[in-house]
Short mmCIF file of C-alpha atoms in Angstrom, two decimals:
data_model
loop_
_atom_site.label_atom_id
_atom_site.label_comp_id
_atom_site.label_asym_id
_atom_site.label_seq_id
_atom_site.Cartn_x
_atom_site.Cartn_y
_atom_site.Cartn_z
CA MET A 1055 1.08 -5.12 33.55
CA PRO A 1056 -0.72 -6.50 30.44
CA HIS A 1057 -1.66 -4.09 27.69
CA VAL A 1058 -5.27 -3.40 26.80
CA ILE A 1059 -6.09 -5.12 23.51
CA GLN A 1060 -8.84 -3.68 21.31
CA MET A 1061 -10.55 -5.53 18.45
CA THR A 1062 -12.55 -4.11 15.57
CA LEU A 1063 -14.35 -6.22 12.98
CA ASP A 1064 -15.35 -4.20 9.92
CA GLU A 1065 -15.08 -0.99 11.98
CA ARG A 1066 -17.27 -2.35 14.82
CA LEU A 1067 -15.48 -2.22 18.15
CA LEU A 1068 -15.92 -5.57 19.90
CA ASP A 1069 -15.84 -5.95 23.67
CA ILE A 1070 -13.01 -8.42 24.35
CA SER A 1071 -12.23 -7.28 27.89
CA THR A 1072 -12.73 -10.75 29.37
CA PRO A 1073 -12.15 -14.30 28.08
CA GLY A 1074 -15.84 -14.92 27.25
CA PRO A 1075 -16.24 -12.02 24.81
CA TRP A 1076 -12.77 -12.74 23.34
CA ALA A 1077 -13.84 -16.34 22.54
CA ARG A 1078 -17.15 -15.11 21.06
CA ALA A 1079 -15.27 -12.58 18.92
CA LEU A 1080 -13.01 -15.36 17.59
CA ASP A 1081 -16.08 -17.52 16.90
CA LEU A 1082 -17.68 -14.62 15.02
CA MET A 1083 -14.48 -14.25 12.99
CA GLN A 1084 -14.54 -17.99 12.23
CA SER A 1085 -18.16 -17.89 11.04
CA THR A 1086 -17.75 -14.76 8.89
CA SER A 1087 -16.18 -15.43 5.51
CA ARG A 1088 -15.28 -11.88 4.43
CA PHE A 1089 -13.97 -9.15 6.73
CA GLU A 1090 -11.27 -6.75 7.88
CA LEU A 1091 -10.29 -7.33 11.51
CA TRP A 1092 -7.86 -5.33 13.65
CA VAL A 1093 -6.43 -6.12 17.06
CA SER A 1094 -4.37 -3.38 18.62
CA VAL A 1095 -2.69 -1.97 21.66
CA PRO A 1096 -3.71 1.72 21.85
CA ASP A 1097 -0.78 3.83 20.55
CA GLY A 1098 1.22 0.62 20.11
CA PRO A 1099 1.39 -2.46 17.90
CA SER A 1100 -1.53 -3.66 15.83
CA MET A 1101 -2.35 -6.54 13.56
CA CYS A 1102 -4.85 -6.72 10.71
CA MET A 1103 -6.45 -9.82 9.21
CA LEU A 1104 -8.15 -9.68 5.83
CA ARG A 1105 -10.29 -12.67 4.89
CA ASN A 1106 -12.24 -13.75 1.84
CA GLY A 1107 -13.40 -17.34 2.23
CA GLU A 1108 -10.40 -19.63 2.61
CA ASN A 1109 -7.99 -16.83 1.68
CA ALA A 1110 -6.64 -14.80 4.59
CA TRP A 1111 -3.51 -12.83 5.35
CA LEU A 1112 -2.09 -10.73 8.17
CA MET A 1113 -0.34 -7.40 8.50
CA TYR A 1114 1.60 -6.42 11.64
CA LEU A 1115 2.46 -2.81 12.54
CA ARG A 1116 4.86 -2.02 15.39
CA GLU A 1117 3.22 1.37 15.94
CA PRO A 1118 0.78 3.70 14.15
CA GLY A 1119 2.24 4.81 10.81
CA ASP A 1120 4.71 1.90 10.61
CA SER A 1121 5.17 0.24 7.20
CA GLY A 1122 5.19 -3.06 9.09
CA PHE A 1123 5.18 -6.67 7.98
CA ARG A 1124 2.84 -8.96 6.08
CA SER A 1125 2.32 -12.69 6.26
CA SER A 1126 3.96 -14.97 3.72
CA GLY A 1127 2.34 -18.19 2.60
CA ASP A 1128 3.26 -20.29 -0.42
CA THR A 1129 5.61 -17.94 -2.27
CA HIS A 1130 5.00 -19.86 -5.53
CA ARG A 1131 1.21 -19.57 -5.34
CA PRO A 1132 0.06 -17.57 -8.38
CA GLY A 1133 -2.79 -15.15 -8.63
CA LEU A 1134 -4.52 -12.41 -6.74
CA GLY A 1135 -7.25 -12.61 -4.13
CA VAL A 1136 -10.04 -10.06 -3.82
CA PHE A 1137 -10.54 -8.59 -0.34
CA THR A 1138 -13.15 -6.10 0.84
CA LEU A 1139 -11.98 -3.51 3.35
CA SER A 1140 -14.23 -2.29 6.14
CA ASN A 1141 -14.90 0.95 4.24
CA GLY A 1142 -16.24 -1.03 1.24
CA GLN A 1143 -13.13 -0.60 -0.89
CA VAL A 1144 -12.21 -3.75 -2.82
CA ASP A 1145 -8.49 -4.52 -3.19
CA GLU A 1146 -6.48 -7.33 -4.72
CA TYR A 1147 -3.50 -8.88 -2.94
CA PRO A 1148 -1.21 -11.75 -3.95
CA LEU A 1149 -2.48 -15.17 -2.90
CA ALA A 1150 1.15 -15.90 -1.97
CA TRP A 1151 0.57 -13.71 1.11
CA CYS A 1152 -2.31 -15.93 2.29
CA ILE A 1153 -2.00 -18.40 5.13
CA ASP A 1154 -4.40 -20.86 6.74
CA VAL A 1155 -7.34 -19.21 8.54
CA GLY A 1156 -6.56 -21.32 11.63
CA HIS A 1157 -3.01 -19.96 11.68
CA CYS A 1158 -4.41 -16.43 11.50
CA ARG A 1159 -6.71 -17.16 14.43
CA GLN A 1160 -3.81 -18.54 16.50
CA ALA A 1161 -1.70 -15.49 15.63
CA LEU A 1162 -4.45 -13.24 17.01
CA VAL A 1163 -4.44 -15.21 20.26
CA ASP A 1164 -0.62 -15.01 20.39
CA PHE A 1165 -0.79 -11.23 19.82
CA ARG A 1166 -3.14 -10.93 22.79
CA ASP A 1167 -1.23 -13.33 25.04
CA ARG A 1168 2.10 -11.64 24.30
CA ASP A 1169 0.78 -8.08 24.86
CA GLY A 1170 0.98 -7.07 21.20
CA ALA A 1171 4.28 -8.74 20.28
CA ARG A 1172 4.58 -9.98 16.71
CA PRO A 1173 3.50 -13.64 16.59
CA GLU A 1174 6.48 -15.90 15.96
CA SER A 1175 4.34 -18.67 14.45
CA ILE A 1176 3.92 -16.68 11.21
CA THR A 1177 6.49 -16.20 8.46
CA TRP A 1178 6.68 -12.41 8.03
CA CYS A 1179 8.00 -10.25 5.21
CA GLU A 1180 8.86 -6.62 5.76
CA SER A 1181 6.51 -4.33 3.81
#
């Protein structure tokens, strides 16, 4: 039986219970340039996407409280990117963690389609 997947965008719970709302949620994510997005299986795995313009990265947690994994992009890319969390806090993270926004989007779909399994299309580093 498939797991229930929940999605929050900047702390707003989005209805993604059917394919139509899921597609609209992904379109909203595509048209919004700065956000914190979570997809999760209640009491199970979750994945976070932070985006600021063309810079985006992912974090995957196997369960609540897990130290998890983060995406790895160009490991030689210098600098820090500024990301705004849903609570308004502004943090800096290495641009070397960033991957293409389209890859992030596909990873979210893979997470859903594989009932919360870690997407294999992303290079992950243990946190």
